[in-house]
Short mmCIF file of C-alpha atoms and ligand atoms in Angstrom, two decimals:
data_model
loop_
_atom_site.label_atom_id
_atom_site.label_comp_id
_atom_site.label_asym_id
_atom_site.label_seq_id
_atom_site.Cartn_x
_atom_site.Cartn_y
_atom_site.Cartn_z
CA UNK A 139 75.91 186.97 -165.97
CA UNK A 140 78.03 185.77 -163.18
CA UNK A 141 81.37 187.87 -162.60
CA UNK A 142 83.83 188.28 -159.93
CA UNK A 143 85.51 191.62 -159.00
CA UNK A 144 88.95 191.19 -157.29
CA UNK A 145 89.46 194.23 -154.90
CA UNK A 146 86.97 196.14 -152.95
CA UNK A 147 88.73 199.33 -153.06
CA UNK A 148 87.02 202.57 -154.67
CA UNK A 149 87.04 201.24 -158.23
CA UNK A 150 86.21 197.36 -157.46
CA UNK A 151 83.38 198.38 -155.02
CA UNK A 152 81.46 200.72 -157.35
CA UNK A 153 82.05 198.45 -160.47
CA UNK A 154 80.77 195.44 -158.51
CA UNK A 155 77.99 197.09 -157.09
CA UNK A 156 76.90 198.87 -160.33
CA UNK A 157 77.20 195.68 -162.43
CA UNK A 158 74.79 193.93 -159.93
CA UNK A 159 72.61 196.74 -160.40
CA UNK A 160 72.60 196.04 -164.23
CA UNK A 161 71.17 192.51 -163.15
CA UNK A 162 74.66 190.38 -163.13
CA UNK A 163 75.29 188.30 -160.48
CA UNK A 164 78.64 189.53 -158.84
CA UNK A 165 81.13 188.42 -156.26
CA UNK A 166 83.65 191.15 -154.90
CA UNK A 167 86.42 189.27 -153.42
CA UNK A 168 89.14 191.10 -151.34
CA UNK A 169 91.90 189.42 -148.82
CA UNK A 170 91.25 192.24 -146.20
CA UNK A 171 88.80 189.85 -144.14
CA UNK A 172 87.41 192.62 -141.73
CA UNK A 173 86.68 194.82 -144.81
CA UNK A 174 84.70 191.85 -146.30
CA UNK A 175 83.09 191.24 -143.10
CA UNK A 176 81.73 194.62 -142.83
CA UNK A 177 80.67 194.82 -146.49
CA UNK A 178 78.52 191.67 -146.10
CA UNK A 179 76.70 193.63 -143.39
CA UNK A 180 76.05 196.44 -145.89
CA UNK A 181 78.79 198.94 -144.28
CA UNK A 182 80.51 200.75 -146.84
CA UNK A 183 84.00 201.83 -146.10
CA UNK A 184 84.40 205.02 -148.27
CA UNK A 185 82.18 207.99 -148.64
CA UNK A 186 80.63 207.82 -152.10
CA UNK A 187 77.29 209.69 -152.68
CA UNK A 188 74.50 206.82 -153.36
CA UNK A 189 77.07 203.74 -153.23
CA UNK A 190 75.39 202.37 -149.86
CA UNK A 191 72.00 202.25 -151.18
CA UNK A 192 73.16 200.30 -154.20
CA UNK A 193 75.08 197.84 -152.18
CA UNK A 194 72.65 197.45 -149.44
CA UNK A 195 69.90 196.82 -152.29
CA UNK A 196 71.89 194.47 -154.43
CA UNK A 197 72.97 192.43 -151.33
CA UNK A 198 69.28 191.82 -150.15
CA UNK A 199 68.25 190.99 -153.58
CA UNK A 200 70.98 188.46 -153.90
CA UNK A 201 72.73 189.96 -156.79
CA UNK A 202 75.85 191.01 -154.79
CA UNK A 203 78.09 188.96 -152.61
CA UNK A 204 81.18 189.58 -150.64
CA UNK A 205 84.03 187.09 -149.91
CA UNK A 206 87.57 186.15 -149.14
CA UNK A 207 87.57 182.94 -151.33
CA UNK A 208 89.38 184.13 -154.64
CA UNK A 209 89.72 180.78 -156.21
CA UNK A 210 85.95 180.01 -155.41
CA UNK A 211 84.76 183.43 -157.03
CA UNK A 212 86.77 182.71 -159.90
CA UNK A 213 85.60 179.25 -160.78
CA UNK A 214 81.89 180.31 -160.64
CA UNK A 215 82.32 183.44 -163.01
CA UNK A 216 82.45 183.84 -166.85
CA UNK A 217 84.10 187.34 -166.27
CA UNK A 218 86.95 188.31 -163.85
CA UNK A 219 87.51 191.96 -163.33
CA UNK A 220 90.57 193.02 -161.77
CA UNK A 221 90.41 196.25 -159.52
CA UNK A 222 93.51 195.64 -157.30
CA UNK A 223 95.68 198.68 -156.35
CA UNK A 224 98.46 199.98 -158.98
CA UNK A 225 100.12 202.47 -156.88
CA UNK A 226 103.22 204.35 -157.70
CA UNK A 227 106.22 202.14 -156.91
CA UNK A 228 108.19 205.21 -156.05
CA UNK A 229 109.77 206.16 -159.43
CA UNK A 230 106.95 207.00 -161.06
CA UNK A 231 106.02 203.51 -162.73
CA UNK A 232 103.03 201.73 -161.45
CA UNK A 233 103.40 198.65 -159.11
CA UNK A 234 102.09 195.75 -160.72
CA UNK A 235 102.77 193.32 -158.01
CA UNK A 236 99.20 192.88 -156.99
CA UNK A 237 97.73 192.60 -160.47
CA UNK A 238 100.76 189.85 -161.25
CA UNK A 239 99.87 187.77 -157.85
CA UNK A 240 96.06 187.94 -158.82
CA UNK A 241 96.61 186.58 -162.39
CA UNK A 242 98.74 183.90 -160.92
CA UNK A 243 95.91 183.03 -158.87
CA UNK A 244 93.63 183.17 -161.75
CA UNK A 245 96.11 180.61 -163.49
CA UNK A 246 95.55 178.21 -160.92
CA UNK A 247 91.59 178.53 -160.84
CA UNK A 248 91.02 178.34 -164.62
CA UNK A 249 88.29 175.72 -164.58
CA UNK A 250 86.62 176.79 -168.00
CA UNK A 251 86.75 179.52 -170.61
CA UNK A 252 86.91 182.89 -168.89
CA UNK A 253 87.34 186.57 -169.99
CA UNK A 254 89.89 188.47 -167.55
CA UNK A 255 89.47 192.18 -167.63
CA UNK A 256 91.82 195.01 -166.47
CA UNK A 257 89.80 197.73 -164.67
CA UNK A 258 92.60 199.24 -162.20
CA UNK A 259 94.74 201.69 -164.42
CA UNK A 260 97.49 199.77 -165.58
CA UNK A 261 100.73 200.73 -167.66
CA UNK A 262 100.43 199.83 -171.45
CA UNK A 263 101.14 196.32 -172.05
CA UNK A 264 99.62 195.00 -168.97
CA UNK A 265 97.03 192.76 -170.58
CA UNK A 266 100.04 191.16 -172.56
CA UNK A 267 101.60 190.36 -169.26
CA UNK A 268 98.84 189.10 -167.72
CA UNK A 269 98.27 186.89 -170.59
CA UNK A 270 101.87 185.44 -170.32
CA UNK A 271 101.64 184.86 -166.50
CA UNK A 272 98.40 182.87 -166.98
CA UNK A 273 99.91 180.90 -169.81
CA UNK A 274 102.95 180.17 -168.03
CA UNK A 275 101.00 179.32 -164.73
CA UNK A 276 97.87 177.38 -165.79
CA UNK A 277 97.62 173.71 -164.95
CA UNK A 278 95.34 172.81 -167.96
CA UNK A 279 94.49 173.57 -171.55
CA UNK A 280 91.58 175.68 -171.03
CA UNK A 281 91.10 178.87 -173.22
CA UNK A 282 90.89 182.27 -171.61
CA UNK A 283 90.87 185.97 -173.07
CA UNK A 284 92.21 189.09 -171.81
CA UNK A 285 90.84 192.84 -171.96
CA UNK A 286 91.48 196.20 -170.92
CA UNK A 287 88.38 197.97 -169.90
CA UNK A 288 89.52 201.07 -167.95
CA UNK A 289 87.11 203.32 -165.54
CA UNK A 290 86.50 206.72 -165.98
CA UNK A 291 84.65 207.41 -162.57
CA UNK A 292 85.12 210.69 -160.84
CA UNK A 293 85.10 210.10 -156.95
CA UNK A 294 82.03 211.74 -155.55
CA UNK A 295 80.11 211.12 -158.77
CA UNK A 296 81.09 207.54 -159.48
CA UNK A 297 77.85 205.85 -159.68
CA UNK A 298 76.48 208.37 -162.31
CA UNK A 299 79.45 208.12 -164.34
CA UNK A 300 79.14 204.39 -164.28
CA UNK A 301 75.43 204.17 -165.08
CA UNK A 302 75.77 207.00 -167.49
CA UNK A 303 79.36 207.07 -168.97
CA UNK A 304 80.45 209.42 -171.72
CA UNK A 305 81.91 206.12 -173.33
CA UNK A 306 83.12 202.44 -172.85
CA UNK A 307 86.51 201.61 -173.95
CA UNK A 308 87.12 197.59 -174.49
CA UNK A 309 90.70 196.76 -175.62
CA UNK A 310 90.96 193.12 -176.69
CA UNK A 311 91.63 190.95 -179.70
CA UNK A 312 89.39 188.11 -178.95
CA UNK A 313 85.81 188.45 -180.58
CA UNK A 314 84.17 186.20 -178.55
CA UNK A 315 85.44 188.04 -175.38
CA UNK A 316 84.18 191.48 -176.72
CA UNK A 317 80.95 190.01 -177.40
CA UNK A 318 80.80 188.70 -173.72
CA UNK A 319 81.78 192.21 -172.52
CA UNK A 320 79.32 194.07 -174.60
CA UNK A 321 76.68 191.66 -173.14
CA UNK A 322 77.82 192.59 -169.78
CA UNK A 323 77.40 196.55 -170.65
CA UNK A 324 74.13 195.80 -172.47
CA UNK A 325 71.86 198.05 -170.08
CA UNK A 326 73.96 200.87 -171.69
CA UNK A 327 73.07 200.11 -175.27
CA UNK A 328 69.57 201.23 -174.25
CA UNK A 329 70.91 204.90 -173.53
CA UNK A 330 73.22 204.62 -176.61
CA UNK A 331 76.38 204.92 -175.09
CA UNK A 332 79.16 204.97 -177.54
CA UNK A 333 81.69 202.06 -177.26
CA UNK A 334 85.33 202.23 -178.33
CA UNK A 335 86.50 198.70 -179.35
CA UNK A 336 90.10 198.57 -179.63
CA UNK A 337 93.50 196.87 -178.89
CA UNK A 338 94.62 196.38 -175.29
CA UNK A 339 97.39 198.81 -175.68
CA UNK A 340 95.42 201.54 -176.82
CA UNK A 341 92.67 201.07 -174.33
CA UNK A 342 95.23 201.21 -171.56
CA UNK A 343 96.64 204.47 -173.04
CA UNK A 344 93.10 205.96 -173.61
CA UNK A 345 93.17 206.14 -169.86
CA UNK A 346 96.35 207.59 -169.32
CA UNK A 347 95.93 210.12 -172.08
CA UNK A 348 92.55 211.04 -170.76
CA UNK A 349 93.67 211.72 -167.12
CA UNK A 350 96.66 213.59 -168.38
CA UNK A 351 94.72 215.62 -170.80
CA UNK A 352 92.28 216.67 -168.16
CA UNK A 353 95.01 217.47 -165.77
CA UNK A 354 97.00 219.58 -168.59
CA UNK A 355 93.44 221.74 -168.77
CA UNK A 356 93.96 222.25 -165.00
CA UNK A 357 97.29 223.32 -165.05
CA UNK A 358 96.92 225.61 -168.12
CA UNK A 359 94.25 227.45 -166.55
CA UNK A 360 96.02 227.83 -163.32
CA UNK A 361 98.94 229.31 -165.30
CA UNK A 362 96.47 231.67 -167.13
CA UNK A 363 95.11 232.69 -163.52
CA UNK A 364 98.56 233.33 -162.53
CA UNK A 365 98.88 235.66 -165.66
CA UNK A 366 95.72 237.43 -165.07
CA UNK A 367 96.87 238.59 -161.46
CA UNK A 368 99.85 239.91 -163.31
CA UNK A 369 97.88 241.72 -166.30
CA UNK A 370 94.56 242.61 -164.21
CA UNK A 371 92.36 240.58 -165.97
CA UNK A 372 89.59 238.26 -164.45
CA UNK A 373 90.07 234.34 -165.08
CA UNK A 374 86.49 233.72 -164.47
CA UNK A 375 85.65 235.82 -167.46
CA UNK A 376 88.61 234.38 -169.63
CA UNK A 377 87.77 230.93 -168.71
CA UNK A 378 84.20 231.54 -169.69
CA UNK A 379 85.18 233.20 -172.82
CA UNK A 380 87.50 230.04 -173.80
CA UNK A 381 85.10 227.32 -172.74
CA UNK A 382 82.36 228.80 -175.19
CA UNK A 383 84.42 227.57 -178.15
CA UNK A 384 83.04 224.01 -178.41
CA UNK A 385 86.68 222.73 -179.37
CA UNK A 386 87.87 223.79 -175.99
CA UNK A 387 84.79 223.27 -173.76
CA UNK A 388 84.08 224.77 -170.30
CA UNK A 389 84.93 221.83 -168.16
CA UNK A 390 88.14 221.48 -166.13
CA UNK A 391 88.98 225.31 -166.45
CA UNK A 392 88.48 226.06 -162.93
CA UNK A 393 91.77 227.63 -161.47
CA UNK A 394 92.57 226.25 -157.79
CA UNK A 395 95.44 225.06 -155.87
CA UNK A 396 96.49 222.55 -158.24
CA UNK A 397 94.98 219.09 -158.95
CA UNK A 398 95.12 216.02 -156.54
CA UNK A 399 93.56 212.56 -155.81
CA UNK A 400 94.50 209.21 -156.26
CA UNK A 401 94.56 209.68 -160.05
CA UNK A 402 95.78 212.95 -161.98
CA UNK A 403 99.18 212.94 -159.98
CA UNK A 404 99.97 209.49 -160.09
CA UNK A 405 98.67 208.77 -163.65
CA UNK A 406 100.49 211.79 -165.06
CA UNK A 407 103.65 210.56 -163.48
CA UNK A 408 103.20 207.20 -164.95
CA UNK A 409 102.51 208.20 -168.16
CA UNK A 410 105.85 210.29 -168.34
CA UNK A 411 107.79 207.16 -166.83
CA UNK A 412 106.12 204.99 -169.52
CA UNK A 413 107.18 207.34 -172.33
CA UNK A 414 110.65 207.79 -170.86
CA UNK A 415 111.02 204.01 -171.16
CA UNK A 416 109.86 203.98 -174.54
CA UNK A 417 112.71 206.44 -175.14
CA UNK A 418 110.10 209.18 -175.66
CA UNK A 419 110.08 212.73 -173.36
CA UNK A 420 106.54 213.78 -172.92
CA UNK A 421 107.26 217.65 -172.39
CA UNK A 422 103.90 218.72 -172.18
CA UNK A 423 103.00 216.30 -169.41
CA UNK A 424 106.30 216.98 -167.51
CA UNK A 425 105.44 220.75 -167.51
CA UNK A 426 101.66 219.82 -166.20
CA UNK A 427 103.41 218.26 -163.39
CA UNK A 428 105.78 221.05 -162.61
CA UNK A 429 103.21 223.73 -162.71
CA UNK A 430 101.18 221.77 -160.51
CA UNK A 431 103.52 221.82 -157.75
CA UNK A 432 104.38 225.32 -158.23
CA UNK A 433 100.71 226.12 -157.86
CA UNK A 434 100.79 224.80 -153.96
CA UNK A 435 103.57 227.11 -153.23
CA UNK A 436 101.74 229.79 -155.15
CA UNK A 437 98.70 229.09 -152.88
CA UNK A 438 100.89 230.03 -149.74
CA UNK A 439 101.91 233.50 -151.35
CA UNK A 440 98.46 234.21 -151.87
CA UNK A 441 97.81 233.57 -147.89
CA UNK A 442 100.91 235.57 -147.34
CA UNK A 443 99.40 238.62 -149.37
CA UNK A 444 96.91 239.04 -146.31
CA UNK A 445 99.12 237.63 -143.58
CA UNK A 446 102.66 238.45 -144.59
CA UNK A 447 104.45 236.80 -141.54
CA UNK A 448 102.65 233.47 -140.94
CA UNK A 449 104.63 232.52 -137.46
CA UNK A 450 102.40 232.29 -134.45
CA UNK A 451 99.44 233.29 -136.46
CA UNK A 452 96.21 231.35 -136.82
CA UNK A 453 95.16 230.34 -139.90
CA UNK A 454 91.44 228.53 -140.37
CA UNK A 455 91.20 226.03 -143.30
CA UNK A 456 88.00 225.05 -144.86
CA UNK A 457 88.26 221.69 -146.98
CA UNK A 458 90.32 218.86 -146.35
CA UNK A 459 89.82 216.29 -149.13
CA UNK A 460 91.21 216.84 -152.39
CA UNK A 461 87.86 217.73 -153.86
CA UNK A 462 84.26 218.04 -152.47
CA UNK A 463 81.84 214.94 -152.11
CA UNK A 464 84.71 212.87 -151.11
CA UNK A 465 86.54 211.70 -147.88
CA UNK A 466 89.79 211.18 -149.86
CA UNK A 467 92.90 213.34 -148.93
CA UNK A 468 95.35 211.47 -151.25
CA UNK A 469 97.71 214.15 -152.70
CA UNK A 470 94.98 216.70 -151.43
CA UNK A 471 96.32 220.42 -152.03
CA UNK A 472 95.00 221.07 -148.68
CA UNK A 473 97.28 218.77 -147.08
CA UNK A 474 100.17 220.07 -148.60
CA UNK A 475 99.10 223.67 -148.02
CA UNK A 476 98.63 222.88 -144.35
CA UNK A 477 102.10 221.10 -144.09
CA UNK A 478 103.63 224.36 -145.40
CA UNK A 479 101.20 226.75 -142.90
CA UNK A 480 102.40 224.66 -140.24
CA UNK A 481 106.27 224.93 -141.22
CA UNK A 482 106.04 228.77 -141.39
CA UNK A 483 105.04 228.57 -137.71
CA UNK A 484 101.43 228.85 -138.14
CA UNK A 485 98.72 227.26 -136.03
CA UNK A 486 96.29 225.42 -138.20
CA UNK A 487 92.44 224.96 -137.25
CA UNK A 488 90.40 223.18 -139.82
CA UNK A 489 86.78 222.10 -140.84
CA UNK A 490 85.75 219.34 -143.55
CA UNK A 491 82.52 217.67 -143.76
CA UNK A 492 83.57 214.31 -144.47
CA UNK A 493 87.41 213.93 -144.06
CA UNK A 494 88.68 215.06 -140.75
CA UNK A 495 89.13 211.53 -139.31
CA UNK A 496 91.34 210.70 -142.37
CA UNK A 497 93.27 214.02 -142.04
CA UNK A 498 93.89 213.34 -138.18
CA UNK A 499 96.10 210.36 -139.10
CA UNK A 500 98.57 212.50 -141.24
CA UNK A 501 98.37 216.08 -139.43
CA UNK A 502 97.77 215.47 -135.53
CA UNK A 503 98.66 218.97 -134.81
CA UNK A 504 95.87 220.61 -136.51
CA UNK A 505 92.80 221.57 -134.36
CA UNK A 506 89.77 219.91 -136.12
CA UNK A 507 86.43 222.00 -135.47
CA UNK A 508 83.04 221.30 -135.58
CA UNK A 509 81.94 223.67 -138.26
CA UNK A 510 82.97 226.38 -140.58
CA UNK A 511 82.48 229.09 -137.76
CA UNK A 512 84.30 227.21 -135.06
CA UNK A 513 87.14 226.93 -137.53
CA UNK A 514 86.94 230.89 -138.19
CA UNK A 515 87.01 231.79 -134.50
CA UNK A 516 89.65 233.80 -133.41
CA UNK A 517 91.55 233.23 -136.69
CA UNK A 518 94.08 235.41 -138.60
CA UNK A 519 92.61 234.34 -141.95
CA UNK A 520 90.36 231.79 -143.26
CA UNK A 521 91.43 229.94 -146.27
CA UNK A 522 88.87 228.17 -148.55
CA UNK A 523 90.90 225.15 -150.22
CA UNK A 524 88.15 222.46 -151.13
CA UNK A 525 84.97 223.81 -152.60
CA UNK A 526 82.04 221.83 -150.67
CA UNK A 527 78.88 223.06 -151.45
CA UNK A 528 78.00 224.37 -147.84
CA UNK A 529 81.01 226.61 -148.09
CA UNK A 530 79.29 228.39 -150.73
CA UNK A 531 76.77 230.23 -148.82
CA UNK A 532 78.95 231.29 -145.52
CA UNK A 533 77.01 233.45 -143.32
CA UNK A 534 79.79 236.23 -143.63
CA UNK A 535 78.20 238.52 -141.27
CA UNK A 536 78.76 235.72 -138.52
CA UNK A 537 82.20 234.68 -139.85
CA UNK A 538 83.07 238.38 -139.41
CA UNK A 539 82.31 238.60 -136.10
CA UNK A 540 84.12 235.15 -135.09
CA UNK A 541 87.15 235.83 -136.96
CA UNK A 542 90.01 237.89 -135.21
CA UNK A 543 91.21 239.75 -138.53
CA UNK A 544 88.74 239.90 -141.48
CA UNK A 545 90.87 238.08 -144.14
CA UNK A 546 89.43 235.45 -146.69
CA UNK A 547 91.75 233.59 -148.88
CA UNK A 548 89.33 231.77 -151.84
CA UNK A 549 91.62 229.18 -153.43
CA UNK A 550 88.53 228.15 -155.38
CA UNK A 551 86.96 231.40 -156.45
CA UNK A 552 83.85 230.42 -154.93
CA UNK A 553 82.88 234.04 -153.95
CA UNK A 554 82.34 237.73 -155.46
CA UNK A 555 85.32 240.00 -154.47
CA UNK A 556 82.83 242.81 -153.88
CA UNK A 557 80.18 240.71 -151.92
CA UNK A 558 83.09 239.43 -149.41
CA UNK A 559 84.52 242.90 -149.16
CA UNK A 560 81.12 244.40 -148.46
CA UNK A 561 81.27 242.55 -145.18
CA UNK A 562 84.73 244.27 -144.19
CA UNK A 563 86.93 241.52 -145.37
CA UNK A 564 90.02 241.59 -147.12
CA UNK A 565 89.81 239.13 -149.97
CA UNK A 566 92.24 237.17 -152.32
CA UNK A 567 91.32 234.63 -154.71
CA UNK A 568 92.97 233.08 -157.92
CA UNK A 569 93.30 235.11 -161.07
CA UNK A 570 90.87 237.82 -160.22
CA UNK A 571 93.23 240.03 -157.70
CA UNK A 572 93.71 242.98 -159.81
CA UNK A 573 90.76 242.90 -161.74
CA UNK A 574 88.25 244.17 -158.89
C1 UGA B 59 89.54 211.76 -162.42
C2 UGA B 59 88.81 211.55 -163.81
O1 UGA B 59 88.16 212.81 -163.74
C3 UGA B 59 88.16 210.58 -163.75
O2 UGA B 59 87.59 210.47 -165.12
C4 UGA B 59 89.25 209.13 -163.87
O3 UGA B 59 88.22 208.04 -163.89
C5 UGA B 59 89.68 209.24 -162.40
O4 UGA B 59 90.79 210.48 -162.30
C6 UGA B 59 90.50 207.76 -161.98
O5 UGA B 59 91.45 207.81 -162.67
O6 UGA B 59 90.37 207.32 -161.31
P1 UGA B 59 88.86 212.21 -159.96
O7 UGA B 59 90.54 212.06 -159.30
O8 UGA B 59 87.74 211.83 -158.79
O9 UGA B 59 88.82 211.71 -161.30
O10 UGA B 59 88.78 213.71 -159.85
P2 UGA B 59 88.45 214.96 -160.59
O11 UGA B 59 86.84 215.52 -160.68
O12 UGA B 59 88.71 214.77 -162.27
O13 UGA B 59 89.47 216.01 -160.30
C7 UGA B 59 90.58 215.93 -160.10
C8 UGA B 59 91.68 216.92 -159.51
O14 UGA B 59 91.51 218.24 -160.44
C9 UGA B 59 90.76 217.52 -158.19
O15 UGA B 59 91.88 217.75 -157.40
C10 UGA B 59 90.12 218.88 -158.55
O16 UGA B 59 90.06 219.78 -157.57
C11 UGA B 59 91.16 219.43 -159.92
N1 UGA B 59 90.39 220.26 -160.67
C12 UGA B 59 89.54 219.70 -161.60
C13 UGA B 59 90.70 221.49 -160.67
O17 UGA B 59 91.37 222.00 -159.96
N2 UGA B 59 90.28 222.33 -161.78
C14 UGA B 59 89.11 221.94 -162.54
O18 UGA B 59 88.67 222.67 -163.39
C15 UGA B 59 88.67 220.53 -162.77
#
């Protein structure tokens, strides 16, 4: 099948490359000519494990192309997937201007029946809005369908999530379009992926409700961890015991400095705004956002337990991206915590395997180091904020020799307290501080 993917950000690039991997002929379109030029050469601008290999292979085999020519890509495609940005417009609502602009341009380029599909996270009602824009602007009587097909990709695991998803959600009212989209996803039938066929509005809400629910689990366990510290319980055991109940499940029960990234914070706010606009107050989602903000401040309190006066102290930070296996620092807890450390007068040294370039642009005052040990050298405390695998097996003796004051704050509960303490460190983590 010939398809077009509009927008070569994170979602567009993974979607385009993976649909090409399924055997379709894909044109990925972006208005950023420099980005398209480098993609044509097989250079992928984001860090996502496995993505370069799939892009390069499908480019070479002729199933994947990159272009700035939107009209041409639409004209030759049966399915047009929209993966342009829907950022927070400042009041919690998603900014739909890029989607609306593309919808207008699709209307002018319609030269036969096409299925227009939203892949970006869009507010409930977006498919209806796209349909009206195309109807108002199309120059001929050509038929088209609009469908919502939200993505559930995790950064750092996006290729696997695309090729082996828990489910595919298709929101559409036209049987013909549903059949075409099922055909597009045919390889997933072979691995018995469940499909949810529903209305566009329900599909759009499934995406927001799923992200908000996962964010709820994170904020919930963060509050339980805070309570564990007051009551002398160990949150690792509490979460383990909870997660064994199949109705709860063990995933997304890891406490930490709060959720970040381009999705959870934005989508939780957008869901609250969407509900408010509909005349309903989502109390739980509101509390999830508040607890997440509080968790950033609480992370600083954890550091102050070992370094009470941060002024003129040197703090080593490990991990800057919002989670491991990505270079994405959007709404990263590490960035927020470093800002607070600097505001309190601390000098910050940092190391991250992938996101130091991105961090330099927003935090130029930080000293960026070549590895974990260089970051720890001469520091008054080492704070582990993002749980990259390479931080799980630090040479604690070497670190002990490099650091000025032997303090470790482990905001991801990566280490066992007794192991770290046996090297002479003082150790603070999340929800285990009075249990051991
Ligand atoms: C999330 C969803 O998991 C995807 O299904 C969804 O497609 C995506 O948003 C999106 O809307 O595009 P992602 O933002 O890549 O994916 O990251 P997650 O792995 O879900 O983690 C989100 C945040 O929660 C991270 O900051 C992570 O550190 C935090 N988290 C997660 C915890 O603090 N504890 C946990 O137990 C799990």
